[in-house]
Structure formats: C-alpha cells, structure tokens
Short mmCIF file of C-alpha atoms in Angstrom, two decimals:
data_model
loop_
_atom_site.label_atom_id
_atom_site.label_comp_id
_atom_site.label_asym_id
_atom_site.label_seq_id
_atom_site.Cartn_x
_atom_site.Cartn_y
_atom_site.Cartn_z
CA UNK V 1 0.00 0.00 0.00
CA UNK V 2 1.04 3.67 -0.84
CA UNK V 3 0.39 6.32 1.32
CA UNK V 4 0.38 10.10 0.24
CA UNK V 5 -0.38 13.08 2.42
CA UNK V 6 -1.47 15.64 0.09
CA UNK V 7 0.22 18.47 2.07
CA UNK V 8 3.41 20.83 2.04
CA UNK V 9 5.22 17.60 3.87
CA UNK V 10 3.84 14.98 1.91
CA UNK V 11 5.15 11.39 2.42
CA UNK V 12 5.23 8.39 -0.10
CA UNK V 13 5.88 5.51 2.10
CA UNK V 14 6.55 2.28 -0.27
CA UNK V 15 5.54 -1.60 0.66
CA UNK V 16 7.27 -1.86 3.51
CA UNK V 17 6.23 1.86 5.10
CA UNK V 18 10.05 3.32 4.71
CA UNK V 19 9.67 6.62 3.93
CA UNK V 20 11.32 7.09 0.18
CA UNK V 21 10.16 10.66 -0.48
CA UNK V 22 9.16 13.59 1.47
CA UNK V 23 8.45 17.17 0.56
CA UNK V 24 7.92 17.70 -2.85
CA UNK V 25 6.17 16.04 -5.60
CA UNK V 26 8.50 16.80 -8.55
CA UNK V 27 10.63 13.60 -9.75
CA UNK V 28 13.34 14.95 -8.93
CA UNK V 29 17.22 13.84 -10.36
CA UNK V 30 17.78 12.45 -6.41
CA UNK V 31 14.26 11.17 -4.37
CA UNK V 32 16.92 11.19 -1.42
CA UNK V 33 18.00 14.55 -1.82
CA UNK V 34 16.31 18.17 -0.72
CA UNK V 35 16.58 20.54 -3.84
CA UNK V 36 17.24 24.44 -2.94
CA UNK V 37 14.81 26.72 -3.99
CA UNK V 38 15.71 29.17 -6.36
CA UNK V 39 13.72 32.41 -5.67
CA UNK V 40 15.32 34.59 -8.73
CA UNK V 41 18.49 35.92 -10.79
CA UNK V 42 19.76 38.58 -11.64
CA UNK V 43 23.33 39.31 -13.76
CA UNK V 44 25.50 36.57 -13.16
CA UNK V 45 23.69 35.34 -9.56
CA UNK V 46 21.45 33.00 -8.31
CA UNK V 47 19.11 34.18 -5.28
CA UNK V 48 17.83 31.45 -3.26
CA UNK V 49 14.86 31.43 -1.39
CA UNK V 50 16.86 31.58 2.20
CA UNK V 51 18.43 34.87 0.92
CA UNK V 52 21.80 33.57 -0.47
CA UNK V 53 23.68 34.76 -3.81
CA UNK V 54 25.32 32.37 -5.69
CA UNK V 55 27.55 33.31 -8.56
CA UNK V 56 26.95 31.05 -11.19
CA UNK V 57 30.00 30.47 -12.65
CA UNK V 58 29.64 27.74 -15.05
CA UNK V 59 26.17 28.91 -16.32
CA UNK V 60 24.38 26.05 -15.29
CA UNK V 61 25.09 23.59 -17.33
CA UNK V 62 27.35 25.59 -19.52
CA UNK V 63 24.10 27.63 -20.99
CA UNK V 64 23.65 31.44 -19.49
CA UNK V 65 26.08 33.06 -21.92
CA UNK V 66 24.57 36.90 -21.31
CA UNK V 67 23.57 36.40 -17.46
CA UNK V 68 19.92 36.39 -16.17
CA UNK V 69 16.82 39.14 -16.28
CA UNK V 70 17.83 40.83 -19.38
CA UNK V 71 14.85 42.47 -20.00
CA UNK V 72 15.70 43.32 -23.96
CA UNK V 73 15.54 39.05 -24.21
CA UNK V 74 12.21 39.23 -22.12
CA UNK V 75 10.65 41.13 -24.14
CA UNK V 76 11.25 40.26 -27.55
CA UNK V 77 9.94 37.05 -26.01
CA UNK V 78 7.22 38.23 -24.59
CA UNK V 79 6.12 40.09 -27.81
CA UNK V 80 6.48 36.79 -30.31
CA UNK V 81 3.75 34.98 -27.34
CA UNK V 82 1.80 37.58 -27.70
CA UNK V 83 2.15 37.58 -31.63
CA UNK V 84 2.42 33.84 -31.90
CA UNK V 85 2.91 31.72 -29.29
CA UNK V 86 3.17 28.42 -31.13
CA UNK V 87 3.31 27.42 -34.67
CA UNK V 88 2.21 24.15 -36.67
CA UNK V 89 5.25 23.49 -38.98
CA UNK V 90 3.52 21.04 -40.74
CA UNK V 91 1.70 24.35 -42.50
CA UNK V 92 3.41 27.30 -41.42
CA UNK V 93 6.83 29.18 -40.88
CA UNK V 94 7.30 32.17 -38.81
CA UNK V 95 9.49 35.02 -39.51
CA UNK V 96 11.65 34.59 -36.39
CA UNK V 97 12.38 31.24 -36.87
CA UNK V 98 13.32 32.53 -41.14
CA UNK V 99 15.40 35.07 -39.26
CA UNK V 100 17.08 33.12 -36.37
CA UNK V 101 18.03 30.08 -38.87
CA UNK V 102 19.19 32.37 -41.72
CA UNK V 103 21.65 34.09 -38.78
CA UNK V 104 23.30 30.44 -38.16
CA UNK V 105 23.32 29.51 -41.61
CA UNK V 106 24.99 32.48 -42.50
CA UNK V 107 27.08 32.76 -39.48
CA UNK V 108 29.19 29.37 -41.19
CA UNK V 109 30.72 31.73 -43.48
CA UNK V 110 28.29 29.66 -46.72
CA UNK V 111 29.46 25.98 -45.59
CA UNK V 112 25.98 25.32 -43.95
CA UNK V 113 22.51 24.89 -46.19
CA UNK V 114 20.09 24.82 -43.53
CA UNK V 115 19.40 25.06 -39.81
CA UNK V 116 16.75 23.24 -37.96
CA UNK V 117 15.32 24.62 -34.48
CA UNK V 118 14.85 21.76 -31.50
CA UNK V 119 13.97 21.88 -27.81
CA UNK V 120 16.83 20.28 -26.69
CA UNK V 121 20.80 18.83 -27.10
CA UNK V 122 19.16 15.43 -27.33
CA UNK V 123 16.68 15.83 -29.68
CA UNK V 124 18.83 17.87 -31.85
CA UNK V 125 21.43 14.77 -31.75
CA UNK V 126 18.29 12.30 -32.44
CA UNK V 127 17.56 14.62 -35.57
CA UNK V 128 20.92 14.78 -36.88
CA UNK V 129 21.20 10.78 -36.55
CA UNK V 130 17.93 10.20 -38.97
CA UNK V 131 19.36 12.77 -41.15
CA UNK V 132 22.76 11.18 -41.91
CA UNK V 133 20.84 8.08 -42.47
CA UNK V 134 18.26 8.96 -44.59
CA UNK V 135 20.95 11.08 -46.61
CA UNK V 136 22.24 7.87 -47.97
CA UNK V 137 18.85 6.10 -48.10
CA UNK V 138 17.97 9.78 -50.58
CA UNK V 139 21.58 9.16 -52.20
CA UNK V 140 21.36 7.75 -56.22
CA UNK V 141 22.25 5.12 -56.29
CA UNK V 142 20.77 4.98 -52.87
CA UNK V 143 23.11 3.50 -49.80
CA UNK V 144 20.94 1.54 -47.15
CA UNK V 145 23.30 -0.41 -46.21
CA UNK V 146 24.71 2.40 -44.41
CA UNK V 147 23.20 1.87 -40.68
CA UNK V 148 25.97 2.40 -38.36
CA UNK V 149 27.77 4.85 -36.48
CA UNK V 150 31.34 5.05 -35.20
CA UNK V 151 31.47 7.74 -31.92
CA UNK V 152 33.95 7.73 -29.12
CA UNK V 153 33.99 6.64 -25.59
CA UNK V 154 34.42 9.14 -22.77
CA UNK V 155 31.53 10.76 -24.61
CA UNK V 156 28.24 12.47 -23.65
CA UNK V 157 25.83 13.25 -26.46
CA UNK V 158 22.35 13.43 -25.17
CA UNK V 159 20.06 11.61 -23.04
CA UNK V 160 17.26 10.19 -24.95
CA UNK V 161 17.94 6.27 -26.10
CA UNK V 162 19.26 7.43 -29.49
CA UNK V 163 21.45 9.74 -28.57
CA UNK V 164 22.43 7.82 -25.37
CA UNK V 165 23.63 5.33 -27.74
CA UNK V 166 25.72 7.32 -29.48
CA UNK V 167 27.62 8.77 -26.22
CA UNK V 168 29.93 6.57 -24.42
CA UNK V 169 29.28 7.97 -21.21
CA UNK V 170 29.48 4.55 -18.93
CA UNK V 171 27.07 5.75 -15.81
CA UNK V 172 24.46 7.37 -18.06
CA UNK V 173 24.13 4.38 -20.17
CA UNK V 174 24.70 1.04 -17.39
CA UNK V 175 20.97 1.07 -16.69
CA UNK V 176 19.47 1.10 -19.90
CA UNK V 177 22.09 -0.78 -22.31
CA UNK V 178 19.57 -3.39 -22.95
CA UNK V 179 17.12 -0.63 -24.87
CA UNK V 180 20.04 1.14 -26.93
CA UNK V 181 20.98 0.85 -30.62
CA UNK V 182 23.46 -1.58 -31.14
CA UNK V 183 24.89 -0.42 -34.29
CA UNK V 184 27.37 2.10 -32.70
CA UNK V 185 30.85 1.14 -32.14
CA UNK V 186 33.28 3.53 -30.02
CA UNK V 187 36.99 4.28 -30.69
CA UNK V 188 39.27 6.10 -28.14
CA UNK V 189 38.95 9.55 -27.31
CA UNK V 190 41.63 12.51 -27.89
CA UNK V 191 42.78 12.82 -24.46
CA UNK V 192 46.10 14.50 -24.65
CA UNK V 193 46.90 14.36 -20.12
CA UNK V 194 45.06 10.93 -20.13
CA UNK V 195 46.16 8.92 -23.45
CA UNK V 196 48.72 10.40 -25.38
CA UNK V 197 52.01 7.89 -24.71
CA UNK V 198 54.62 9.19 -22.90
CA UNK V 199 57.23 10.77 -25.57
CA UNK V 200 54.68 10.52 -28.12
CA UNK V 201 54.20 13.48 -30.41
CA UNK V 202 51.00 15.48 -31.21
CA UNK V 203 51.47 14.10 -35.06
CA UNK V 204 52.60 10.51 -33.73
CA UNK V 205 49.05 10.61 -31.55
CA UNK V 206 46.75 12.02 -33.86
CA UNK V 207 48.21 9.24 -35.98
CA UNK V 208 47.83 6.71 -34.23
CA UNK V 209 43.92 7.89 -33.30
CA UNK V 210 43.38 7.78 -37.42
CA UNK V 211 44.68 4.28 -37.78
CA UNK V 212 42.47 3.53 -34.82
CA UNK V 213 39.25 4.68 -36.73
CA UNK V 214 40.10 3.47 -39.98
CA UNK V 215 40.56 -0.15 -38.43
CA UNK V 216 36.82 0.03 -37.00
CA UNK V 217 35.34 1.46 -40.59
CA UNK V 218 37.21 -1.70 -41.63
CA UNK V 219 36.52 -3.84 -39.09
CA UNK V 220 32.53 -2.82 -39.08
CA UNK V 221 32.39 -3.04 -42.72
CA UNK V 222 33.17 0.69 -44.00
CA UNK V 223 30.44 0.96 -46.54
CA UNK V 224 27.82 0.26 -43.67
CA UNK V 225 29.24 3.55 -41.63
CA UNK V 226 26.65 6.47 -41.91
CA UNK V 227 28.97 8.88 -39.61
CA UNK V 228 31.56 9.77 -37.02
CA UNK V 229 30.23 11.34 -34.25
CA UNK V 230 32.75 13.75 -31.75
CA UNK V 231 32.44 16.44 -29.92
CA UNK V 232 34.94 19.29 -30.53
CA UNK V 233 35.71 19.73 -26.62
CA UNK V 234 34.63 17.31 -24.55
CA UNK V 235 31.59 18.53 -22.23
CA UNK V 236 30.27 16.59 -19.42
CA UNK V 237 32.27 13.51 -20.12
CA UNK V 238 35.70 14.48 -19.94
CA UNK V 239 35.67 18.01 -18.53
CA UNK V 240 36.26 20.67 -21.43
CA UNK V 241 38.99 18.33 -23.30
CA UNK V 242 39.62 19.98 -26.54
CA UNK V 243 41.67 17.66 -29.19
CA UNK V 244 45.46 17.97 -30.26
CA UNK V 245 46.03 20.08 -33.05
CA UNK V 246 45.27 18.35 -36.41
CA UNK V 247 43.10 15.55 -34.94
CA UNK V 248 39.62 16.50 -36.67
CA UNK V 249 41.28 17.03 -40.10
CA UNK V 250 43.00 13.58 -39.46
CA UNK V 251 39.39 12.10 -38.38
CA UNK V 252 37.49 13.76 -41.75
CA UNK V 253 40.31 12.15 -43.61
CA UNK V 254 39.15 8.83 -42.96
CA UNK V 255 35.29 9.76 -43.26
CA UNK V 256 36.05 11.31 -46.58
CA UNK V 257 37.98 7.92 -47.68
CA UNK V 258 34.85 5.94 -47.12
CA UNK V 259 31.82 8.46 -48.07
CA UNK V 260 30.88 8.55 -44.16
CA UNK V 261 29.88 11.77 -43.17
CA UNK V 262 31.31 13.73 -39.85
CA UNK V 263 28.81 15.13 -36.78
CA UNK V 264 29.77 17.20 -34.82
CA UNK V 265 28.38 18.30 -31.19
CA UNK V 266 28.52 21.55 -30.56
CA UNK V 267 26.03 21.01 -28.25
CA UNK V 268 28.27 22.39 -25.00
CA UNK V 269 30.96 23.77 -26.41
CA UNK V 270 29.39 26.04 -29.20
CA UNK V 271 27.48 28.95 -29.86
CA UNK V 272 30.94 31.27 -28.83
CA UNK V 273 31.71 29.35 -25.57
CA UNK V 274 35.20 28.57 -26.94
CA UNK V 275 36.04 31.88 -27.96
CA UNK V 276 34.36 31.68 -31.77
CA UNK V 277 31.14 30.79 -32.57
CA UNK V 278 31.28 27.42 -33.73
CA UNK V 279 33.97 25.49 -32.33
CA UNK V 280 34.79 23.41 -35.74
CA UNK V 281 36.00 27.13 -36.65
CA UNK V 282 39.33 26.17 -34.57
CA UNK V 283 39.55 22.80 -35.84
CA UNK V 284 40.39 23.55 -39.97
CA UNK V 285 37.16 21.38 -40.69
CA UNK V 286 33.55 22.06 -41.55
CA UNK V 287 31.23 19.06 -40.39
CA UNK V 288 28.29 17.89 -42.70
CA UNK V 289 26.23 17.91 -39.21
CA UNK V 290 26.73 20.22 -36.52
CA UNK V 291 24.66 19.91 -32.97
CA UNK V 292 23.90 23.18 -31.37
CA UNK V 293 22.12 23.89 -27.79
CA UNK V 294 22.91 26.13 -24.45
CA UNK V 295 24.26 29.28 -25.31
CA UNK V 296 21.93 29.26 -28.20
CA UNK V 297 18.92 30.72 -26.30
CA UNK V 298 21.30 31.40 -23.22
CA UNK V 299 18.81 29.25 -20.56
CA UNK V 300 15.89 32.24 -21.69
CA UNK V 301 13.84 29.35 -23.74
CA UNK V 302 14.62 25.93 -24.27
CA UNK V 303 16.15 25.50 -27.32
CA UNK V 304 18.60 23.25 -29.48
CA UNK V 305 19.20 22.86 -33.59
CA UNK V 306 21.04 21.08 -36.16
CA UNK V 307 22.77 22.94 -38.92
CA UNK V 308 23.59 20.28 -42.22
CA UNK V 309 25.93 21.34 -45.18
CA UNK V 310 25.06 21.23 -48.48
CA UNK V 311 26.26 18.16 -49.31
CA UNK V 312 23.29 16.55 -47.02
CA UNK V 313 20.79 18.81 -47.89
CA UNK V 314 21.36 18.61 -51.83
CA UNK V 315 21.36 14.58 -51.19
CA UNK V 316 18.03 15.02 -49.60
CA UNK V 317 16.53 18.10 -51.81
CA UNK V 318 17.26 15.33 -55.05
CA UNK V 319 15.57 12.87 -53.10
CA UNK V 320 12.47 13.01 -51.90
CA UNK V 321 12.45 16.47 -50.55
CA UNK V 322 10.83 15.48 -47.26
CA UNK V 323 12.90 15.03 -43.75
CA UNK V 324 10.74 11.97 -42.61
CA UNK V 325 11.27 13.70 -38.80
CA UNK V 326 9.46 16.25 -36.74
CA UNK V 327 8.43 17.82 -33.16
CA UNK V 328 5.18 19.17 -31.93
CA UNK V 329 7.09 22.27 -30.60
CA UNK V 330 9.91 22.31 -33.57
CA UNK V 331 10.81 25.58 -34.41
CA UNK V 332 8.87 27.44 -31.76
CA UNK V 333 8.61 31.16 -31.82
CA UNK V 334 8.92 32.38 -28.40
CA UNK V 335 11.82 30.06 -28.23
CA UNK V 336 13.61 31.73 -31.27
CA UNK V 337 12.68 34.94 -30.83
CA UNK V 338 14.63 35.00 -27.24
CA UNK V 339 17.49 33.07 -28.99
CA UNK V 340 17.48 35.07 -31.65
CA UNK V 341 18.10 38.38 -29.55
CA UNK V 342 20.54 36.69 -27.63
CA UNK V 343 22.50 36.12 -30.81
CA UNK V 344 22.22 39.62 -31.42
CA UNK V 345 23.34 40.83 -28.17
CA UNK V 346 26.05 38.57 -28.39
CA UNK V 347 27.04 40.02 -31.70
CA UNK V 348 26.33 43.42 -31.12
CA UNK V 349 28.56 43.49 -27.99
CA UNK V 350 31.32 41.08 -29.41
CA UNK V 351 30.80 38.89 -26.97
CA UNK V 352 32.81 36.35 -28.72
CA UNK V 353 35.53 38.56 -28.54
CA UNK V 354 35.65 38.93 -25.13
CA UNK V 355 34.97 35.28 -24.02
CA UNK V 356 38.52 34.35 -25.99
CA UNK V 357 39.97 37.44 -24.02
CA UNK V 358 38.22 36.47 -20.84
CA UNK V 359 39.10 32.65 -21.07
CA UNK V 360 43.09 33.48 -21.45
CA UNK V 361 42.83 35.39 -17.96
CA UNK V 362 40.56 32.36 -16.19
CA UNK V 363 42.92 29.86 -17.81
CA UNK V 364 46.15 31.29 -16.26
CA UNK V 365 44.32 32.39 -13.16
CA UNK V 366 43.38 29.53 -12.43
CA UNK V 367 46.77 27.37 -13.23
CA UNK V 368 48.28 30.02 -11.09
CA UNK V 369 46.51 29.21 -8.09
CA UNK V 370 45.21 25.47 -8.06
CA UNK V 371 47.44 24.66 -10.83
CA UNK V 372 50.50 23.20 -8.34
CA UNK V 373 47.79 21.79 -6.46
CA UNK V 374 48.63 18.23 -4.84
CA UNK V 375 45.23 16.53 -6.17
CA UNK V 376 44.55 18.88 -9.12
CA UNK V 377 45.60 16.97 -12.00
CA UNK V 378 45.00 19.04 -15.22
CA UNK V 379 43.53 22.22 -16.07
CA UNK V 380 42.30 22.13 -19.55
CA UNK V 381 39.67 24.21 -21.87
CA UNK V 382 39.13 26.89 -24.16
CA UNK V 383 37.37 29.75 -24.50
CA UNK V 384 34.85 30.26 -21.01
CA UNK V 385 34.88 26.58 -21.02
CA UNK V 386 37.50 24.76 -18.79
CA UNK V 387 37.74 22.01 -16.61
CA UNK V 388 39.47 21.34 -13.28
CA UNK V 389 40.26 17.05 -12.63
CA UNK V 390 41.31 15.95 -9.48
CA UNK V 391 43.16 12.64 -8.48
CA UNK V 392 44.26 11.27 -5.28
CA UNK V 393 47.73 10.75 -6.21
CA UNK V 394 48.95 13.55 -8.82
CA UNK V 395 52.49 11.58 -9.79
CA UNK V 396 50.52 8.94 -10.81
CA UNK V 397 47.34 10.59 -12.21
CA UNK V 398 45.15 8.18 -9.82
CA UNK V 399 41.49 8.71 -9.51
CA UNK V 400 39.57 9.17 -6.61
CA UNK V 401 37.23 5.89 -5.55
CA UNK V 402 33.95 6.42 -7.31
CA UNK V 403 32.15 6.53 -3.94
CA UNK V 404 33.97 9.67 -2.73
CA UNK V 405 32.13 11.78 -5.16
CA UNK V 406 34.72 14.60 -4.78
CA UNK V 407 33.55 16.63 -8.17
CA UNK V 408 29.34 16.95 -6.16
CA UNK V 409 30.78 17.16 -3.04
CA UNK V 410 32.90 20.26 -4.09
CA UNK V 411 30.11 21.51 -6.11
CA UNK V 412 27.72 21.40 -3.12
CA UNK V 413 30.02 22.90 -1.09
CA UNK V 414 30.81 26.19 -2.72
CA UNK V 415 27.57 26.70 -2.52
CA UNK V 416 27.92 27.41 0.72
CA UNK V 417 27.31 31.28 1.91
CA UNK V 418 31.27 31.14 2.55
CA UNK V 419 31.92 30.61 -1.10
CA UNK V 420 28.66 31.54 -2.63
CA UNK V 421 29.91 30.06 -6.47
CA UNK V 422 28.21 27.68 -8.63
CA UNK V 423 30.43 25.41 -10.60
CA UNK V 424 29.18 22.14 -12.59
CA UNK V 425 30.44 18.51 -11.55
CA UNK V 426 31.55 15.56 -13.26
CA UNK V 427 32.76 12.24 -13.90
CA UNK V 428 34.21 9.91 -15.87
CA UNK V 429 36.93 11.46 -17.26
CA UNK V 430 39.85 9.10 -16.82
CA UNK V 431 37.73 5.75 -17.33
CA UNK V 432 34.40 6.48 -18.31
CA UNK V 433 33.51 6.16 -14.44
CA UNK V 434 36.14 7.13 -12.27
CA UNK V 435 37.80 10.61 -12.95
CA UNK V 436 36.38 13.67 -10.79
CA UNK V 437 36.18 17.24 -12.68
CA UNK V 438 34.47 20.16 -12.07
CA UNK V 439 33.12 22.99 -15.37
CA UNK V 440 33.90 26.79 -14.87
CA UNK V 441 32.39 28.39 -17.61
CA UNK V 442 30.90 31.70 -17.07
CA UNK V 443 28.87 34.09 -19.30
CA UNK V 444 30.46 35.69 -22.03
CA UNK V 445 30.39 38.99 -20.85
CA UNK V 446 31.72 38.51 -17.18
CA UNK V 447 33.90 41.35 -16.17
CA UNK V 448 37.52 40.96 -15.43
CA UNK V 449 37.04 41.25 -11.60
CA UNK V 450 34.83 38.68 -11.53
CA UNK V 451 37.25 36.54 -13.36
CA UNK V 452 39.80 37.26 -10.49
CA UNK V 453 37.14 36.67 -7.89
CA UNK V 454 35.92 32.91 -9.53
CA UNK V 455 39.98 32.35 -10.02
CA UNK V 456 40.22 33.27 -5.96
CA UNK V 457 36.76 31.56 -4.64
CA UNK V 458 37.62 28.19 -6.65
CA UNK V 459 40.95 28.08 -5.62
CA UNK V 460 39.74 28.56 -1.34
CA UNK V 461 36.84 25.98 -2.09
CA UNK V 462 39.99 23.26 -3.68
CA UNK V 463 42.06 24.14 -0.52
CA UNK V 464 39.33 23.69 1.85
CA UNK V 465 37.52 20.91 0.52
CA UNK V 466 40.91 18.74 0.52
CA UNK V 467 42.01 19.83 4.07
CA UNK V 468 39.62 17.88 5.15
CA UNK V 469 38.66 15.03 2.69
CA UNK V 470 39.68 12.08 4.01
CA UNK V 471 39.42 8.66 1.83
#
C-alpha cells in the first residue's frame, strides 16, 4: 500500500512503510535529496529562497552566456507569445524562426545549407542521426546499407535512447544498455593528459587515433558507416577536453575515404563558448552535421538545432524532398525569438571577442593558483569553457574511488554562503567512471574582476575541501 499526504510535507511511504520521499512532488534527479529553492536571478547570480547569492559560474550547465533578467531578451519574447505563441510546422513558418536560422546559416561563413530549431541537445542529436541516415537512403544510387555509427567513448551526447547510444558515457548508459541501438561502435577519445604515450608526439598521436578509426570502418564493414560522431571539446564527459592540433582534419580524412559523413556536437561547447562561434571554426574542418544547444537561447527558452551542409541537404533536396522527422514544438517562436536576440546581443557586444579574451585570464588564473595543487591533476579548456580534474595521487594521475564523489561534493560545497559560487560537476573522465572534474564556464560577458574573484573563490573551495577530505 502507498500512502500520500497531500500536504506541504507529503510522504510516499513504499511496501514496507520506509519513507522514500518527502516534501515535494517533482521527480526529482535524487528522491533522497532536498533541492534548494531558487527564488530569482539577476546578472550573473542566483538568489535562493533563504536569501543567499550564488555566482553562477559555469552557467548552469554551460548555458547562461549573457547572465539572467535581461529584460531586452524578455521582451522580444514576450512580444512573439503575444504575436504567436506556437506554430504548426507542418503548415506554417514564422518570420523569427526565417530570421534566427538564416543568422546560423549564414554565421558558417556559406558551408551550412540549412538550420533546424529543436527543444533540446538530445533531440537535436536524435535529428541529426535520422538525417545522416536517410541522406544515404535519398543518395542515387541509394546507400541503405549504411546503418551504423562510429562515436567515441568518454563521450556524452544526449540523453534520450538514441542519442544515449551514441555517447559513451558509462554511468548514463549502465541502466538502460539493454534498450540502446546496437549499431554504434566507439573508438578512443583525444585525451592529450590521459592517453597520449609518454614521448609521443601530437602528429605521432593524432596518428595513431586515425589508424584507430580506420581499423573500426574496416573492421565494421566501411560501406555500412553512416557517420563519425565527436564532440569538438569534450563537455560533461571528460571536462572541457579539446583535441590535439590536427586531430579532426585527421578524423574527416578517414570519413572522406569511405563516403561517411562527420557530426559534430557543438552542443556544450558552441554557440561562442570557446572563444568563436562554432567550435569546428578552430579545428580547420567544416562538419556535414553540426549539434547546437545552451548558449543558443542562453537558458531564456529551451532551445537546441542542427545545422547540415550542403552536401546533405542537396542529397536530400534530389531525393524526396521530405525530412521523414518532426516535433510538436519544432521551431517554436517564443523560443527563437529569445534566442534570436541573444544572438544579437552577443554580436552586437562582441561577446565572442571577449569570451577568448576572458578565457586566457581564467585559464592562467586559475593554473596560477590550483594549478600546483597536490590533487589537481589538469587544467584544460578553451574559450569560457574549462575544466578542473582531481586525483588522489597527482604523480601517478590516480582517480579518486567512485564513492567519494569529490567533483558533487565540491560543487555542493561552494555553494555554501562562505563561497557563494556555482560550478558544474563531473565524472568519468579518466575511465568512463572514475575521474572527478568540475566545469567553470561563465557568461560571455563577465567582467575581469569577476574573473579574479571565480579564479580566488575556486581556488579557497579546492584548498578547503581537501584539508579535510579524508578517503
């Protein structure tokens, strides 16, 4: 029997009367934990119910890029509800959506065809798998032999089966591996502090990475591969791990040699969080599919896309025209209209700019201060986007036990009024499980002095947390 008190301090007792929830009736991520309540924001803060600020410097989840209540993004959103708060895109087009996707399109410099505007990092990975594949099912002669995908492990590309399938992230996916595709096959990732050999060069890795890939489009049968699928720097999974120079061209290489196409997720590290505002810009490569989400609408409207070159979109256009693939709430206008002004206030202030400038000053800060650090391991990133891992035993590189959960329980404590900062935990990043990092990646326009202060309040909450961890 289930009980539930309908009440502010509602119980659901299970079979055997424990008590496995109390409180609140949201399905929370944790049933065992008690969620703050966030009352408001303002600039780059949180404002909690109980009266603390908390600077949030790693934008959530890597997705406030112009900081909260900026009323110009309110209310051009506020306007397109009023105007049109939903659209039917089986019949219809709005002009901010024309508007938003001509701004990416264009924003490739001509090597993208067409954008298409999601609700989320997962469905726009979802969208871009059905569109490599029916690309080749469009192709003449037509390919549909092509089912598979080749992706990397240590990766993190959505949370939906598909795309769960696709990512390699080992906690994420442990539960539900029974349900997921099982035409994906994973290669290693480009880990320079975790994989590259000792005495190994960045040509000699990168190398050696190609070889790896071009044995599984052999092994797998390379006229059956639809894509490669990597992110540019490594989100959630690794902790902002960009690749050694010359690695993507190296990767396309091998796609090109067997008519596979490349996907890219931008997902995290896009939209000008590594200092330009597509990440493949650094790389010497344009993708055929590129994944875009978070500092696309900023956190003002959920939002994702897909942009596709015109290799894939003249494959389909010859085809049958139609993207067999679609959303109730695809292309929404409230949702573009607040990403589209955010674009423009990034562009208008040259935001992009100053998150390169910006991320040069966190970088060294913080490799000045935590950088000699006993059980900080690597500091690595680009842009506003850069990650802090942490081992037990630095001459070794040695993870922490997975039960010590040092990358939350630092997270959780600088929230703390004595800290009062927000950064974003991980793991995973030295095995796929073990391998504790934490995300610092602020909004583009944070000021100098705030730089200093996040470089300052990080390095205290490191020092603290480890005075007294013990394991």
């Amino acid at each position: 029997m289930v009980l539930i008190k309908l009440d502010s301090q509602s119980e659901v007792n299970g079979t055997n009367g424990s008590p496995v929830l109390s409180k609140s009736a949201v399905l929370h991520r944790d049933l065992s934990e008690d969620f703050l309540l966030l009352s408001s924001s303002e600039g780059n803060h949180l404002i909690l119910e109980d009266g603390r600020r908390v600077f949030d410097a790693s934008g959530g989840a890597a997705v406030s890029c112009i900081g909260y209540r900026n009323k110009r993004v309110a209310d051009a959103t506020y306007k397109q509800i009023l105007d049109a708060p939903y659209c039917s895109t089986v019949f219809y087009t709005t002009k901010v959506q024309e508007e938003l996707c001509r701004f990416l399109v264009d924003s490739t410099g001509g090597h993208m065809a067409r954008a298409y505007i999601v609700n989320s990092g997962s469905e726009a990975m979802e969208a871009a798998i059905k569109l490599a594949r029916q690309y080749f099912v469009e192709l003449s002669p037509s390919q549909p032999q092509r089912t598979r995908f080749i992706s990397r492990r240590q990766s993190y590309h959505g949370i939906t089966l598909g795309a769960l399938a696709m990512g390699g992230h080992k906690y994420r996916r442990a539960k539900f591996e029974p349900l997921l595709m099982k035409n994906v096959s994973q290669v290693s990732p480009c880990n320079e502090f975790r994989f590259k050999a000792p005495g190994e060069t960045n040509e000699e890795y990168v190398a050696r990475l190609a070889k790896e890939l071009d044995d599984e489009f052999q092994r797998v049968g390379p006229a059956t591969v639809c894509a490669f699928v990597a992110e540019p720097i490594v989100g959630a999974a690794q902790g902002c791990v960009p690749s050694v120079a010359g690695y993507f061209k190296a990767m396309k290489a091998v796609c090109d040699k067997y008519g596979a196409l490349l996907i890219l997720d931008e997902v995290m590290c896009g939209m000008g969080r590594s200092g330009t505002l597509h990440a493949w810009q650094q790389e010497g490569v344009v993708p055929d599919i590129q994944t875009i989400g978070k500092a696309l609408g900023g956190g003002y409207q959920p939002i994702a896309g897909l942009l596709a070159n015109h290799r894939v979109i003249d494959g389909i256009a010859r085809g049958s025209s139609v993207f067999v693939h679609g959303h109730t709430y695809q292309g929404h206008p409230a949702c573009c209209a607040a990403a589209l002004e955010v674009q423009r206030i990034i562009q208008e202030e040259d935001l992009v700019a100053h998150v390169a400038n910006m991320g040069q000053l966190l970088s060294q800060g913080l490799k000045n201060r935590i950088g000699g650090h006993p059980n900080v391991a690597n500091i690595r990133g680009r842009g506003l986007f850069w990650g802090v891992e942490f081992v037990s035993d630095k001459t070794a590189s040695t993870p922490f036990p997975e039960a010590v959960h040092v990358a939350m329980c630092i997270s959780k404590l600088g929230l703390d009024s004595k800290y009062g900062i927000n950064v974003y935990p991980g793991a995973g990043s030295a095995d796929g499980l073990l391998g504790d990092h934490i995300i610092i990646s602020p909004a583009f326009n944070v000021r100098k002095e705030e730089v200093e202060w996040i470089v300052e309040t990080v390095g205290r909450l490191v020092d603290d947390y480890f005075a007294t961890l013990e394991v």
